[in-house]
XYZ file of C-alpha atoms in Angstrom:
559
model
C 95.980 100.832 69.077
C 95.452 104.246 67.441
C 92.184 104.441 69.476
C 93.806 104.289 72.792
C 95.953 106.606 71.652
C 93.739 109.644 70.855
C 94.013 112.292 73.256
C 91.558 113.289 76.024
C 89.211 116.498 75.003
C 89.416 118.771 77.082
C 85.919 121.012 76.879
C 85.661 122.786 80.278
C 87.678 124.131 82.669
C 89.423 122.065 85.195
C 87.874 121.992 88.201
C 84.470 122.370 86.630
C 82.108 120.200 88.376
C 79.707 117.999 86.336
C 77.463 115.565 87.300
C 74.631 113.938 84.901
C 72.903 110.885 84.065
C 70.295 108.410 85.905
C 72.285 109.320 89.445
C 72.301 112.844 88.778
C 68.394 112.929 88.715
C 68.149 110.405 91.298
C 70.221 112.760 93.645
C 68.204 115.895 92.253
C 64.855 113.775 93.306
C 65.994 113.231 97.161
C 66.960 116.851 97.979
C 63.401 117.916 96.422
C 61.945 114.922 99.038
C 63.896 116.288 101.607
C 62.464 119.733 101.283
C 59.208 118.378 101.258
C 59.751 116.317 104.750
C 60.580 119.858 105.961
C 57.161 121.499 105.856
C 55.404 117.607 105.858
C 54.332 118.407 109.290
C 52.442 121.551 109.309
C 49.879 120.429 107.143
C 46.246 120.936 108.214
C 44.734 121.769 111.276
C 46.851 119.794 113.355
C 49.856 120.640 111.684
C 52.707 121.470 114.305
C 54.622 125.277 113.965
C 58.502 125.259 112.800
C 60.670 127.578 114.655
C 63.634 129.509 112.226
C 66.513 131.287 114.024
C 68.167 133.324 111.841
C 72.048 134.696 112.237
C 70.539 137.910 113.166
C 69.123 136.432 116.177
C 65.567 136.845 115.430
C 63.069 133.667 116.023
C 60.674 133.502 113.581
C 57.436 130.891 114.583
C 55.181 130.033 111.298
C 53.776 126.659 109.904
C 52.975 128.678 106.809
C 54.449 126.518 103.720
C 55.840 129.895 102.033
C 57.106 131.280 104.753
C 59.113 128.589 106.048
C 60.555 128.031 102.435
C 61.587 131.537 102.176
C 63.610 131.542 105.793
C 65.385 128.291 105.029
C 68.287 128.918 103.196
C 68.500 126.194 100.752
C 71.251 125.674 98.432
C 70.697 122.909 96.004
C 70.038 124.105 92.681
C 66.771 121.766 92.132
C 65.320 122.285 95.439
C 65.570 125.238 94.932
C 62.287 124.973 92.086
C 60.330 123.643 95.115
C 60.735 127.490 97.149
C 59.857 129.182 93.971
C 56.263 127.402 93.711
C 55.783 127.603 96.864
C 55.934 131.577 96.562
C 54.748 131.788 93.307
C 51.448 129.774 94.841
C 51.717 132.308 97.985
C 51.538 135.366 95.319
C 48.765 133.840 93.160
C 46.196 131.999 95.512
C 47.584 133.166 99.180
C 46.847 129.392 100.775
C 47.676 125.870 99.626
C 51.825 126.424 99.975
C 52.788 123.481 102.084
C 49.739 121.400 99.883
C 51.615 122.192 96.402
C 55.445 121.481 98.011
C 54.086 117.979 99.341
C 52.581 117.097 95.980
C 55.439 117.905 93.761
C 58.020 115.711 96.156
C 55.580 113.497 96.241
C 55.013 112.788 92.497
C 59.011 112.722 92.223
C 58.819 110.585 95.295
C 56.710 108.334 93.191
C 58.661 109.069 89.905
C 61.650 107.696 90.865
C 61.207 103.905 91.320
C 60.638 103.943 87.521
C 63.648 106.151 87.181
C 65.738 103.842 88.889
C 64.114 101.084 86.531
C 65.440 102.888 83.416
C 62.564 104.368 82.445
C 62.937 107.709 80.114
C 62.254 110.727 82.284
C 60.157 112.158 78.980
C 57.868 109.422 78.723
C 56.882 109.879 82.704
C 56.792 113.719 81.784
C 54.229 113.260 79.498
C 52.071 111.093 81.625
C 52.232 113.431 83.984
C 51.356 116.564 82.173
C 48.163 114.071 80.678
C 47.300 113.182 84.606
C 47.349 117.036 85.662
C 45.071 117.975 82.814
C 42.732 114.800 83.312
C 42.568 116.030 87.596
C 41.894 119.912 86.724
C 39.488 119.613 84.661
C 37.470 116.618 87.239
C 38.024 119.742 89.965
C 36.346 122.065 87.642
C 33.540 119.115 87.374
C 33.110 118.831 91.320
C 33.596 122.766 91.809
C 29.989 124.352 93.075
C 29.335 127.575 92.548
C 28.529 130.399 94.974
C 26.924 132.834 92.277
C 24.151 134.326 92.660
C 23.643 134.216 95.966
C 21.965 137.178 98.683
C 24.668 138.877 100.885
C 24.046 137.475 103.387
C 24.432 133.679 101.856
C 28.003 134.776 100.357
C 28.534 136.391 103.684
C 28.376 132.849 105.685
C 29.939 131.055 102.478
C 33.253 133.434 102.362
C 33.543 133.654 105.934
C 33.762 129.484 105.616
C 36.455 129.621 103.196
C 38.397 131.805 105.361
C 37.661 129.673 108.289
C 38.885 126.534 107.019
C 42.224 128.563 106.078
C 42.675 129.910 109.371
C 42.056 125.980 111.178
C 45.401 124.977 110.395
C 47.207 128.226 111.827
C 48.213 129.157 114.877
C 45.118 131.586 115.350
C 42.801 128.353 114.739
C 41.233 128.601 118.455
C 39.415 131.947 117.539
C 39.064 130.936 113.618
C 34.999 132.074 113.762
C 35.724 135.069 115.284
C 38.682 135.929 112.740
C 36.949 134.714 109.650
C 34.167 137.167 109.793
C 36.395 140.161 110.095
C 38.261 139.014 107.536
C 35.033 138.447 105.206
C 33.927 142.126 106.072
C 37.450 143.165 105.513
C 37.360 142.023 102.123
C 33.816 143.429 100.837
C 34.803 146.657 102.709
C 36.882 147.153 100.129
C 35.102 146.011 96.944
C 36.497 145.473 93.518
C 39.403 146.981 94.289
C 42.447 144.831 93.950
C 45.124 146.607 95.664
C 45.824 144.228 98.777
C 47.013 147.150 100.957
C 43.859 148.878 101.040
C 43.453 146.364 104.315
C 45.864 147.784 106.789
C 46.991 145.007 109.409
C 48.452 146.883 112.264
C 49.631 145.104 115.587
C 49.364 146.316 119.301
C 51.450 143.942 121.687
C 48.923 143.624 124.752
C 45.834 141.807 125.481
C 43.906 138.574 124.133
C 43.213 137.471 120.086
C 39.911 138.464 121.191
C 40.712 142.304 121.679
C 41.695 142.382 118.123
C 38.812 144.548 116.146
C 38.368 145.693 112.450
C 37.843 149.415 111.627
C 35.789 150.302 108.573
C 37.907 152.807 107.673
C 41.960 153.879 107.561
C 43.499 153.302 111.674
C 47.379 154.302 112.191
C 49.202 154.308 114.868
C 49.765 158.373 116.365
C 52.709 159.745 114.652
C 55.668 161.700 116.603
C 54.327 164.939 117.861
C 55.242 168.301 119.848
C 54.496 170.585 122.373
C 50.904 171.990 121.737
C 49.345 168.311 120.381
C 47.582 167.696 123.448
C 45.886 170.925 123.587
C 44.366 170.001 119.823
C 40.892 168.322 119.872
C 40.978 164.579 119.648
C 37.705 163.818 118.064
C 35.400 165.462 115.327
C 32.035 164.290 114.211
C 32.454 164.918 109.796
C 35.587 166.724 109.653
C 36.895 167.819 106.450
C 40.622 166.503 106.047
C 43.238 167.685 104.151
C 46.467 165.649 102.857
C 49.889 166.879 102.380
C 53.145 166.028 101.278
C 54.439 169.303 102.417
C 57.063 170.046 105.617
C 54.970 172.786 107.842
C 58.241 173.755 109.731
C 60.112 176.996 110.124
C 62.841 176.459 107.275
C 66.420 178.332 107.950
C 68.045 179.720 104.972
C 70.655 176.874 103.619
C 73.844 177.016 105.001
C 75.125 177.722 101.837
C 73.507 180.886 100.727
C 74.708 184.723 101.378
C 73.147 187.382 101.573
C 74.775 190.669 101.793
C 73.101 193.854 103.944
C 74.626 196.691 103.534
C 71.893 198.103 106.557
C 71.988 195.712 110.081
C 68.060 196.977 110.227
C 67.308 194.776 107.055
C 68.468 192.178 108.844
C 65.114 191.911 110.731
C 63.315 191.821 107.551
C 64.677 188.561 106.169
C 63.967 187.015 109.655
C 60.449 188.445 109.459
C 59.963 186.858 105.744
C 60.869 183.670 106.827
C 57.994 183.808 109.432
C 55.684 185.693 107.055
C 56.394 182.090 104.957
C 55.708 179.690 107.139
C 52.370 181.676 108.355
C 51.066 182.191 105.356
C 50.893 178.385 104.655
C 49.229 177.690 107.864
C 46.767 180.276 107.545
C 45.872 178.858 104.199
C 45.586 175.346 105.760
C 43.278 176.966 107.986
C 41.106 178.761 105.764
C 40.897 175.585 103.646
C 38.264 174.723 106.364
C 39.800 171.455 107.403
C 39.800 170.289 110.569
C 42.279 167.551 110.600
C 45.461 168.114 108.721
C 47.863 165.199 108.003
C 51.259 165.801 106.381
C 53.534 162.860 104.753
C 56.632 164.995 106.402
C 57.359 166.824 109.278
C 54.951 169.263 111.277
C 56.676 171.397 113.584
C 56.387 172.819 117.189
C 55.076 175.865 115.557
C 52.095 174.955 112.796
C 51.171 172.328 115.806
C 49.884 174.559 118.358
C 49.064 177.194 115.478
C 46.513 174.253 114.817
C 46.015 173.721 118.490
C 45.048 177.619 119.232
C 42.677 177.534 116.256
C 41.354 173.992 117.139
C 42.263 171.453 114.337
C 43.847 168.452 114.758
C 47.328 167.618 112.626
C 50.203 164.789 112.207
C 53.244 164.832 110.894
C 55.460 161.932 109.196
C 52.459 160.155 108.424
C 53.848 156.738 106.178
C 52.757 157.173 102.570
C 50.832 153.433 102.737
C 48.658 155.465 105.454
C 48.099 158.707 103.602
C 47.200 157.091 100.587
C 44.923 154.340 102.531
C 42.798 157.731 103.889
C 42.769 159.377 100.446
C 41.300 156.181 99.067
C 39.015 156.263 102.226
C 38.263 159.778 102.717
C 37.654 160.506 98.983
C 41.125 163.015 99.145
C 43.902 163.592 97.453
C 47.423 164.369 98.438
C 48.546 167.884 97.691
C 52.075 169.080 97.148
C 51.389 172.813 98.129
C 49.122 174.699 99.981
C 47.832 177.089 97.579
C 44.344 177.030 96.110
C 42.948 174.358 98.121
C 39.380 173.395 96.703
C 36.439 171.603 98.301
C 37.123 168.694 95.580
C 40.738 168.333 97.348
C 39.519 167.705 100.858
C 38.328 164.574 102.400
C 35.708 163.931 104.843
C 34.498 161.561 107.117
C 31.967 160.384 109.718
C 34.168 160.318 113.124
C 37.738 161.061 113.782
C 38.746 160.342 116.736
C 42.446 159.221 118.779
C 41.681 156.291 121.054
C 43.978 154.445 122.943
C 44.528 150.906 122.010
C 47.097 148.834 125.003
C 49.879 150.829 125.083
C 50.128 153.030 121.798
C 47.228 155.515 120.688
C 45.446 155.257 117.115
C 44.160 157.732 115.529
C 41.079 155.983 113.491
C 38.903 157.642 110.820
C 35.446 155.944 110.193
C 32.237 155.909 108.065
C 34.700 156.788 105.236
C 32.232 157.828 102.076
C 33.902 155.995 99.258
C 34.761 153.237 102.530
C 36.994 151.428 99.903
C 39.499 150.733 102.962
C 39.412 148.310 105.591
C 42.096 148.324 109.038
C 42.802 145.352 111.610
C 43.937 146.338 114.896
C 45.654 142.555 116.261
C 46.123 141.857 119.379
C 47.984 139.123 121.100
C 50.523 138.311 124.047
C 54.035 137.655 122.201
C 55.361 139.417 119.009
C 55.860 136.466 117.190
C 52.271 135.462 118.006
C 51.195 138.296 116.564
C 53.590 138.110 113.826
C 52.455 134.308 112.688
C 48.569 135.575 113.036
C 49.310 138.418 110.526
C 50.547 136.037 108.462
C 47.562 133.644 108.660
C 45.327 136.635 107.808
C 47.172 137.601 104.802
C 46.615 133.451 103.769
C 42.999 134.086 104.533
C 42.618 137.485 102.953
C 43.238 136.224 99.731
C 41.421 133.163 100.080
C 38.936 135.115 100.503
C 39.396 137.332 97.600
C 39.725 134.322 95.343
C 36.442 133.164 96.238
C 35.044 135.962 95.469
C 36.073 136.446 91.966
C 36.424 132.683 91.043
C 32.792 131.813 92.776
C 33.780 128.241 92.862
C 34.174 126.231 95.795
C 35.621 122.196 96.377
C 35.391 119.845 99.704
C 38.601 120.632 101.527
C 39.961 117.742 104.420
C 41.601 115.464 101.432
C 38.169 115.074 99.855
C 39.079 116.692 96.501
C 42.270 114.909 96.699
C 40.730 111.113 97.063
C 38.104 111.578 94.151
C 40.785 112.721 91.947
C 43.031 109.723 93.049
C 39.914 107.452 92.511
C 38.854 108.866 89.033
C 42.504 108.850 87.604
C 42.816 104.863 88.547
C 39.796 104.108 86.932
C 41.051 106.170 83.847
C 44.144 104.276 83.805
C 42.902 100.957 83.405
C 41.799 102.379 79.902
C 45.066 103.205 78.852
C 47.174 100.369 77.454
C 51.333 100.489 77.749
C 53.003 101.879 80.380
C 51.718 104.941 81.195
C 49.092 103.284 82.906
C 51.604 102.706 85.535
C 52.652 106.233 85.628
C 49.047 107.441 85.949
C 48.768 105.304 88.854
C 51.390 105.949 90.784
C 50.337 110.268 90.097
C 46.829 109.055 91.467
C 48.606 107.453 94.195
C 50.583 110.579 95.262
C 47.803 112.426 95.205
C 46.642 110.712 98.714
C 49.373 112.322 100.493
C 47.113 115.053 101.286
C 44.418 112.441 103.330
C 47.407 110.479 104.787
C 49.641 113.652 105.914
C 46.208 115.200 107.374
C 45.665 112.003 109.240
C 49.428 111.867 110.712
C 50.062 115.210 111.653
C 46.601 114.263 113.717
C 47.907 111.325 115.356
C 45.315 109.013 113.692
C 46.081 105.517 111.845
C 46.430 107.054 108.272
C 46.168 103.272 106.529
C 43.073 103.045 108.377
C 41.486 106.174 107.698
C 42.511 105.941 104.022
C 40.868 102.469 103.449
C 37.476 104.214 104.576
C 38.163 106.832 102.322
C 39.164 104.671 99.121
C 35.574 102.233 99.980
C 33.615 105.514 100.257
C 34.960 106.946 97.082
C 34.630 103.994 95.315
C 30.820 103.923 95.818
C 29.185 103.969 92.123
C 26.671 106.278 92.980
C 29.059 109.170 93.435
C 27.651 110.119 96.823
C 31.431 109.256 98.636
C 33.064 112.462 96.241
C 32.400 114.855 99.212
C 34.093 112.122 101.685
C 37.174 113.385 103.563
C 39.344 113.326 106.857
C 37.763 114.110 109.919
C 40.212 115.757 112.022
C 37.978 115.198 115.144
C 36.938 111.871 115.163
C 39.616 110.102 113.503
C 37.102 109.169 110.798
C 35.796 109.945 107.549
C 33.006 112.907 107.129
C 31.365 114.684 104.471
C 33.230 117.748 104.146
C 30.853 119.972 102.403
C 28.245 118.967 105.216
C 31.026 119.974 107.714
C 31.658 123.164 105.659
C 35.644 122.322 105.126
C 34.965 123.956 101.721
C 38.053 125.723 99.510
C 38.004 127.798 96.584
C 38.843 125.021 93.329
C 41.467 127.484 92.118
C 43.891 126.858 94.855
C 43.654 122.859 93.713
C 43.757 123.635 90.527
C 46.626 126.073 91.155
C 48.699 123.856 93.348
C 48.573 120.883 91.422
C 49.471 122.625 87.931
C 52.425 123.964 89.819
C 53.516 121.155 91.395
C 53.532 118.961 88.070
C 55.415 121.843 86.871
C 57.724 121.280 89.288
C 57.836 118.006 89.192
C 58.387 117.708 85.255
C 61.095 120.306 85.528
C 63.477 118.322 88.056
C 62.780 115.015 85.765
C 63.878 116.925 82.808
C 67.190 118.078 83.871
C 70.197 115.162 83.305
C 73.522 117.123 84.102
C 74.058 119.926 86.085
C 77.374 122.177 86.062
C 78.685 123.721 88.614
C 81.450 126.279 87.649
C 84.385 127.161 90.126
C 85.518 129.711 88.451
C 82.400 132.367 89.629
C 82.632 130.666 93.175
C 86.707 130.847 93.300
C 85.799 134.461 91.596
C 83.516 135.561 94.342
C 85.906 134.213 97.227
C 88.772 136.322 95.809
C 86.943 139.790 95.421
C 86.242 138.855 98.979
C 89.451 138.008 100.240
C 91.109 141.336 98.131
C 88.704 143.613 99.624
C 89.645 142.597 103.063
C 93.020 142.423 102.320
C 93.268 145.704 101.044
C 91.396 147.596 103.873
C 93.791 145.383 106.979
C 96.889 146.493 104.742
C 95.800 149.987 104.638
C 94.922 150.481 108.415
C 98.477 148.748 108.621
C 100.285 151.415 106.836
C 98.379 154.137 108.675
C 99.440 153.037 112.077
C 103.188 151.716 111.665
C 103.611 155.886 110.302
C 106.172 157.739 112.132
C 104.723 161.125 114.102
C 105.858 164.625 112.419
């Protein structure tokens, strides 16, 4: 009797939403499947586009895993985990961002029969973590190297890589001619690890085809005034010099005075002003550069100064373009015009302003120190172009990662199905139950085959029987085995050259077992109303208080 009697304890605030146990993780499990049947689709190269239509009204056209996660505005807490891999795997590796959202829903996918079942989330946790670190280091096994080969070799090898990124995007027609500027990109730029050394710039107008790299810095021709056309528009090694300087006629602030107690001075201030403004132009011009950009504004004045004395200049340049040709040109930016040195000045082969569909470039080549690469795209709509700067951003990196991790796997599900195969036959030698868990990670590991082979329109069962037989062969020669987009058959994917660096597998699986592990291991969530009720009423006060003050202000009687 006394027990019934005890009063309820009241911990948290009312209102406070709580949900936890077995049904809280089961619901945490669908929304993370859900998000994953989102981006299923554009896996591969037959992988259909997703069109997002913002509240802003702008259309956005992509089938790039990260991108689409970022535009959809997801609010469950634990789907949430599934956007931030697939950006975190965007920032790391550049490709493999729809691969790593597929496997983590699919390992809870697979996680959550046993769930149901009442098994602990920690013990399938720890099978997991055992499986990921069992399949990284078999990638690592079947990884071959690309080291130590001639240019030329690494040349055709990168220029794969980025090819068999660019097959599943929108800009997959023209993915030969794409990958090579893209490989030449990259090396044009060396060691150096500062991604916007490779300008993308985009010229609405003309065919994918059109589209050419410059082996240099390209930017589109700034705002300009009377006296630019009279200025020379090309120059065989010109000496450039950078600023960050305005070369305008300045007017005295408004706030100053100045007192004359003779109107004759007055001409004297005006003629210092002038004496100012001519003295730094005459400096620029005795610096012995011919093509003078500035990071701010050039006026009507220093332009055709420069015109009458023949030099070329450009004001409002942006400051990811100035420093692009100091990297190029060997330059650096100066702050004043005063004691301008050889060492200061850049130079280059050719400058010259060429016109490009409807805008005009102004494009410096044969850069010495060349560590700077520019691609001019071309292409019919905006978002076209849009989605094909995004695919060669995917396959810049690729790219990038291939060079510095010289190791490269079979790509078309290949990697995926020899994983699947070797973790099966490692289960059988583990008695208790995480044999079963093992399995069923091997098993969702052949989402990648089956997704390639339905977003194709092929019999997936079909093609993944092949696959499984091929694999199983004890001779190992089925490990290079994969999807053959084509045919609707199985093909040796090295032989076909669908090759991709190992650290984007190795990448995408770690994170998506992170993932994975992370939504098993959470049991309650809590949902406070007081920060949501809090947010509501700032909201509502601040729109109260500006309607009651226009109120006030117009019921006022005249005076």
């Amino acid at each position: 009797m006394a027990a019934m009697l005890q009063p309820q304890i009241i911990l948290l605030k009312e209102g406070t939403d709580t949900s936890q146990g077995k049904p809280q993780l089961l619901s945490n499990i669908s929304a993370c499947m859900a998000v994953s049947d989102v981006v299923r689709t554009t896996l591969g190269p037959r992988g259909m586009d997703k069109l997002i239509h913002d509240e802003k009204g702008s259309t956005t056209i992509s089938n790039d895993g990260a991108t689409i996660m970022k535009l959809l505005d997801i609010v469950h807490p634990a789907a949430k985990i599934l956007v931030d891999i697939a950006k975190s795997q965007d920032s790391e590796v550049g490709d493999g961002t729809t691969t790593v959202v597929l496997l983590a829903g699919e390992f809870l996918k697979e996680a959550k029969p046993f769930v149901e079942d009442g098994v602990h989330p920690q013990n399938l946790m720890r099978s997991y973590r055992t499986a990921s670190h069992l399949a990284i280091e078999k990638i690592k096994e079947l990884a071959v190297s690309i080291e130590g080969k001639s240019l030329e070799e690494k040349k055709s090898l990168l220029a794969k890589c980025a090819a068999t990124t660019l097959s599943s995007k929108l800009i997959g027609g023209e993915k030969e001619f794409f990958a090579t500027m893209v490989v030449d990109a990259v090396l044009a730029i060396g060691n150096d690890d500062r991604l916007n050394m490779i300008g993308i710039k985009k010229v609405p107008g003309g065919t994918m085809r059109d589209s050419f790299l410059v082996n240099g810095v390209a930017f589109k021709k700034t705002f300009s005034y009377a006296g630019f056309e009279q200025q020379p528009k090309k120059f065989v090694n010109p000496k450039i010099l950078l600023l960050n300087i305005e070369l305008e006629l300045k007017s005295e602030k408004e706030n100053a005075e100045i007192r004359l107690s003779d109107p004759l001075q007055y001409q004297s201030i005006v003629d210092a002003e002038w004496n100012i403004i001519y003295d730094k132009l005459d400096k620029c011009v005795k610096s012995g550069a011919k093509v003078v950009l500035s990071r701010l504004a050039i006026g009507d004045l220093a332009t055709q100064y420069f015109a009458d004395r023949d030099i070329f200049c450009a004001g409002r340049v942006t400051e990811e373009d100035l420093q692009r040709v100091a990297a190029a040109a060997g330059g650096t930016v100066q702050t004043t015009v005063n004691n301008i040195i050889d060492e200061v000045l850049g130079s280059c082969e050719l400058f010259e302003e060429r016109q490009v569909g409807n805008e005009r470039f102004n494009i410096f080549s044969g850069c010495p120190s060349g560590r700077t690469a520019t691609i001019v795209l071309r292409g019919g709509a905006d978002q076209f172009i849009e989605e094909a700067e995004r695919s060669l951003h995917d396959a810049i990196m690729i790219v990038r990662r291939a060079m510095k991790n010289s190791t490269v796997v079979a790509g078309g599900g290949a990697i995926d199905m020899e994983i699947s195969r070797y973790l099966r036959q490692h289960a059988r030698t583990i008695a208790g139950k995480s044999q079963l868990f093992i399995n069923s990670y091997a098993k969702a590991l052949e989402v990648i085959p089956r997704q390639l082979c339905d977003n194709a329109g092929f019999d997936a069962t079909d093609v993944l029987n092949k696959l499984r037989q091929k694999h199983a062969l004890p001779s190992g020669e089925g490990a290079p085995y994969g999807v053959d987009i084509n045919t609707g058959g199985i093909a040796d994917s090295f032989a076909n050259f669908v090759w991709e660096p190992a650290v984007v597998k190795i990448n995408a699986i770690n994170a998506a077992t992170e993932a994975a592990c992370l939504v098993l291991s959470v049991d309650e969530t809590v949902k406070n109303p007081k920060s949501e009720s809090a947010q509501g009423e700032a909201a509502a006060n601040a729109m109260g208080g500006r309607g009651r003050g226009r109120g006030r202000g117009r019921g006022m009687r005249r005076r």
